[in-house]
Structure formats: C-alpha cells, structure tokens
Amino acid sequence: FTALDLAPEESDTHLQIGHVLKLKGDLEEAARYYSMAVTLDAENKFAKHELAALQGRGIVVPRTSKRAARSITLAKLHDGQI
C-alpha cells in the first residue's frame, strides 16, 4: 500500500508527495500536489508556503477542486503512476 492508498483525502499525504517531487526536480507536478493539499485543507500553511515559493520561481500553480483532487489521485493510483 502507498500513503495515497491509505489516506487519499488527507492534505498531508499530498504535501509529502509534493516534497518528494520537488526534490526530484519535477516542480510542475509538485505544484499540483501542493495545490491538492491546499484544496483538501485550506489552512495547510506548509503547502501554501511551498506553492508561493514555486510561484516565485515562475511555476504555474494549478487550482484544484476537492472532487478533481480526488479524481486525479485515484486515476494516478489506478494507472500505477503513484
């Protein structure tokens, strides 16, 4: 099982995946996960900080609805991308 299998609707799960993607250099995908984290918990100050930092580096930050965040996560799990 992965963290997303166990807690797909937890903001911190998406935050942590965003951190891993950022460390791997995939800043656009990291921004997607940070955005999902904020969507799931609008008070997630860590995800907001990461998004602001990425915006400062010129990365376009996507806006995600809760329904879209869950759908994206489930689709990626199903496809084995996560």
Coordinates of N, CA and C in Angstrom, one line a residue, residues 8-82:
P8 N -6.1 9.0 0.8 CA -6.1 9.8 -0.4 C -6.8 11.2 -0.2
E9 N -7.5 11.4 0.9 CA -8.1 12.7 1.1 C -7.5 13.5 2.3
E10 N -6.3 13.0 2.7 CA -5.5 13.7 3.7 C -4.6 14.7 3.0
S11 N -4.7 16.0 3.4 CA -3.9 17.0 2.9 C -2.4 16.7 3.0
D12 N -2.0 16.2 4.2 CA -0.6 16.0 4.4 C 0.0 14.9 3.5
T13 N -0.8 14.0 3.0 CA -0.3 13.0 2.1 C 0.1 13.7 0.8
H14 N -0.7 14.6 0.3 CA -0.4 15.3 -0.9 C 0.8 16.3 -0.7
L15 N 0.9 16.9 0.5 CA 2.0 17.7 0.8 C 3.3 16.9 0.7
Q16 N 3.4 15.8 1.3 CA 4.6 15.0 1.4 C 5.0 14.5 0.0
I17 N 4.0 14.1 -0.8 CA 4.3 13.7 -2.2 C 4.9 14.9 -3.0
G18 N 4.3 16.1 -2.7 CA 4.8 17.3 -3.4 C 6.3 17.5 -3.0
H19 N 6.6 17.3 -1.7 CA 8.0 17.4 -1.3 C 8.9 16.5 -2.1
V20 N 8.5 15.2 -2.2 CA 9.3 14.3 -2.9 C 9.5 14.7 -4.4
L21 N 8.4 15.1 -5.0 CA 8.5 15.5 -6.4 C 9.4 16.8 -6.6
K22 N 9.3 17.7 -5.6 CA 10.2 18.9 -5.7 C 11.6 18.5 -5.6
L23 N 11.9 17.5 -4.7 CA 13.3 17.1 -4.5 C 13.8 16.4 -5.8
K24 N 12.9 15.7 -6.5 CA 13.3 15.1 -7.8 C 13.4 16.0 -8.9
G25 N 13.0 17.3 -8.7 CA 13.1 18.3 -9.7 C 11.9 18.5 -10.6
D26 N 10.8 17.7 -10.2 CA 9.5 17.8 -11.0 C 8.7 18.9 -10.4
L27 N 9.0 20.1 -10.6 CA 8.3 21.3 -9.9 C 6.9 21.4 -10.3
E28 N 6.6 21.2 -11.6 CA 5.2 21.4 -12.0 C 4.3 20.3 -11.3
E29 N 4.7 19.1 -11.3 CA 3.9 18.0 -10.6 C 3.9 18.3 -9.1
A30 N 5.0 18.8 -8.5 CA 5.0 19.1 -7.1 C 3.9 20.2 -6.9
A31 N 3.8 21.2 -7.7 CA 2.8 22.2 -7.6 C 1.4 21.7 -7.6
R32 N 1.2 20.6 -8.4 CA -0.1 20.0 -8.5 C -0.5 19.4 -7.1
Y33 N 0.5 18.7 -6.5 CA 0.2 18.0 -5.3 C 0.1 19.1 -4.1
Y34 N 0.9 20.1 -4.2 CA 0.7 21.1 -3.1 C -0.7 21.8 -3.3
S35 N -1.1 22.0 -4.5 CA -2.4 22.6 -4.7 C -3.5 21.7 -4.2
M36 N -3.3 20.4 -4.4 CA -4.3 19.4 -3.9 C -4.4 19.5 -2.4
A37 N -3.2 19.6 -1.8 CA -3.1 19.7 -0.3 C -3.9 20.9 0.2
V38 N -3.7 22.0 -0.5 CA -4.4 23.2 -0.1 C -5.9 23.1 -0.3
T39 N -6.3 22.4 -1.4 CA -7.7 22.2 -1.7 C -8.3 21.3 -0.6
L40 N -7.6 20.3 -0.2 CA -8.2 19.4 0.9 C -8.2 20.1 2.2
D41 N -7.2 21.0 2.5 CA -7.2 21.7 3.8 C -6.7 23.1 3.5
A42 N -7.6 24.0 3.4 CA -7.3 25.4 3.1 C -6.4 26.1 4.1
E43 N -6.2 25.5 5.3 CA -5.4 26.0 6.3 C -4.0 25.4 6.3
N44 N -3.6 24.6 5.4 CA -2.3 23.9 5.3 C -1.3 25.0 5.0
K45 N -0.7 25.6 6.0 CA 0.3 26.7 5.8 C 1.6 26.2 5.1
F46 N 1.9 24.9 5.3 CA 3.1 24.4 4.7 C 3.0 24.3 3.1
A47 N 1.8 23.8 2.7 CA 1.5 23.6 1.3 C 1.4 25.0 0.7
K48 N 0.8 26.0 1.4 CA 0.7 27.3 0.9 C 2.1 28.0 0.7
H49 N 2.9 27.7 1.7 CA 4.3 28.2 1.6 C 5.0 27.6 0.4
E50 N 4.9 26.3 0.1 CA 5.6 25.7 -1.0 C 5.0 26.2 -2.3
L51 N 3.7 26.4 -2.4 CA 3.1 27.0 -3.6 C 3.6 28.4 -3.9
A52 N 3.7 29.2 -2.8 CA 4.2 30.6 -3.0 C 5.7 30.5 -3.5
A53 N 6.5 29.6 -2.9 CA 7.9 29.5 -3.4 C 8.0 29.1 -4.8
L54 N 7.1 28.2 -5.2 CA 7.2 27.7 -6.6 C 6.7 28.8 -7.6
Q55 N 5.7 29.6 -7.1 CA 5.2 30.7 -7.9 C 6.3 31.7 -8.1
G56 N 7.1 31.9 -7.0 CA 8.2 32.9 -7.1 C 9.3 32.4 -8.1
R57 N 9.3 31.1 -8.4 CA 10.3 30.6 -9.4 C 9.7 30.5 -10.7
G58 N 8.5 31.0 -10.9 CA 7.8 31.0 -12.2 C 7.0 29.8 -12.6
I59 N 6.8 29.0 -11.6 CA 6.0 27.8 -11.8 C 4.5 28.1 -11.8
V60 N 3.7 27.7 -12.8 CA 2.3 28.0 -12.8 C 1.6 27.0 -11.8
V61 N 0.9 27.6 -10.9 CA 0.2 26.8 -9.8 C -1.2 26.5 -10.2
P62 N -1.6 25.3 -10.4 CA -2.9 24.9 -10.8 C -3.9 25.1 -9.6
R63 N -5.2 25.4 -10.0 CA -6.2 25.4 -9.0 C -7.0 24.1 -9.1
T64 N -7.3 23.5 -8.0 CA -7.9 22.2 -8.0 C -9.1 22.2 -7.0
S65 N -10.2 21.6 -7.5 CA -11.4 21.4 -6.6 C -11.2 20.1 -5.8
K66 N -11.9 20.0 -4.7 CA -11.8 18.7 -4.0 C -12.1 17.5 -4.8
R67 N -13.2 17.6 -5.6 CA -13.6 16.5 -6.5 C -12.5 16.2 -7.5
A68 N -11.9 17.2 -8.1 CA -10.8 17.0 -9.0 C -9.6 16.4 -8.4
A69 N -9.3 16.9 -7.2 CA -8.1 16.3 -6.5 C -8.3 14.8 -6.2
R70 N -9.4 14.4 -5.8 CA -9.7 13.0 -5.5 C -9.6 12.2 -6.8
S71 N -10.2 12.7 -7.9 CA -10.3 12.0 -9.2 C -8.9 11.9 -9.7
I72 N -8.1 12.9 -9.7 CA -6.7 12.9 -10.2 C -5.9 11.8 -9.4
T73 N -6.0 11.9 -8.1 CA -5.3 10.9 -7.3 C -5.7 9.5 -7.6
L74 N -7.0 9.2 -7.6 CA -7.5 7.9 -7.9 C -7.0 7.4 -9.3
A75 N -7.1 8.3 -10.3 CA -6.7 7.9 -11.6 C -5.2 7.5 -11.7
K76 N -4.4 8.3 -11.0 CA -2.9 8.0 -11.0 C -2.6 6.7 -10.2
L77 N -3.3 6.5 -9.1 CA -3.2 5.2 -8.4 C -3.5 4.1 -9.3
H78 N -4.6 4.2 -10.0 CA -5.1 3.1 -10.9 C -4.1 2.9 -12.0
D79 N -3.5 3.9 -12.5 CA -2.5 3.8 -13.6 C -1.1 3.4 -13.2
G80 N -0.9 3.3 -11.9 CA 0.4 3.0 -11.3 C 1.4 4.1 -11.4
Q81 N 0.9 5.3 -11.5 CA 1.8 6.5 -11.6 C 2.3 6.9 -10.2
I82 N 1.6 6.4 -9.2 CA 2.0 6.8 -7.8 C 2.2 5.5 -7.0

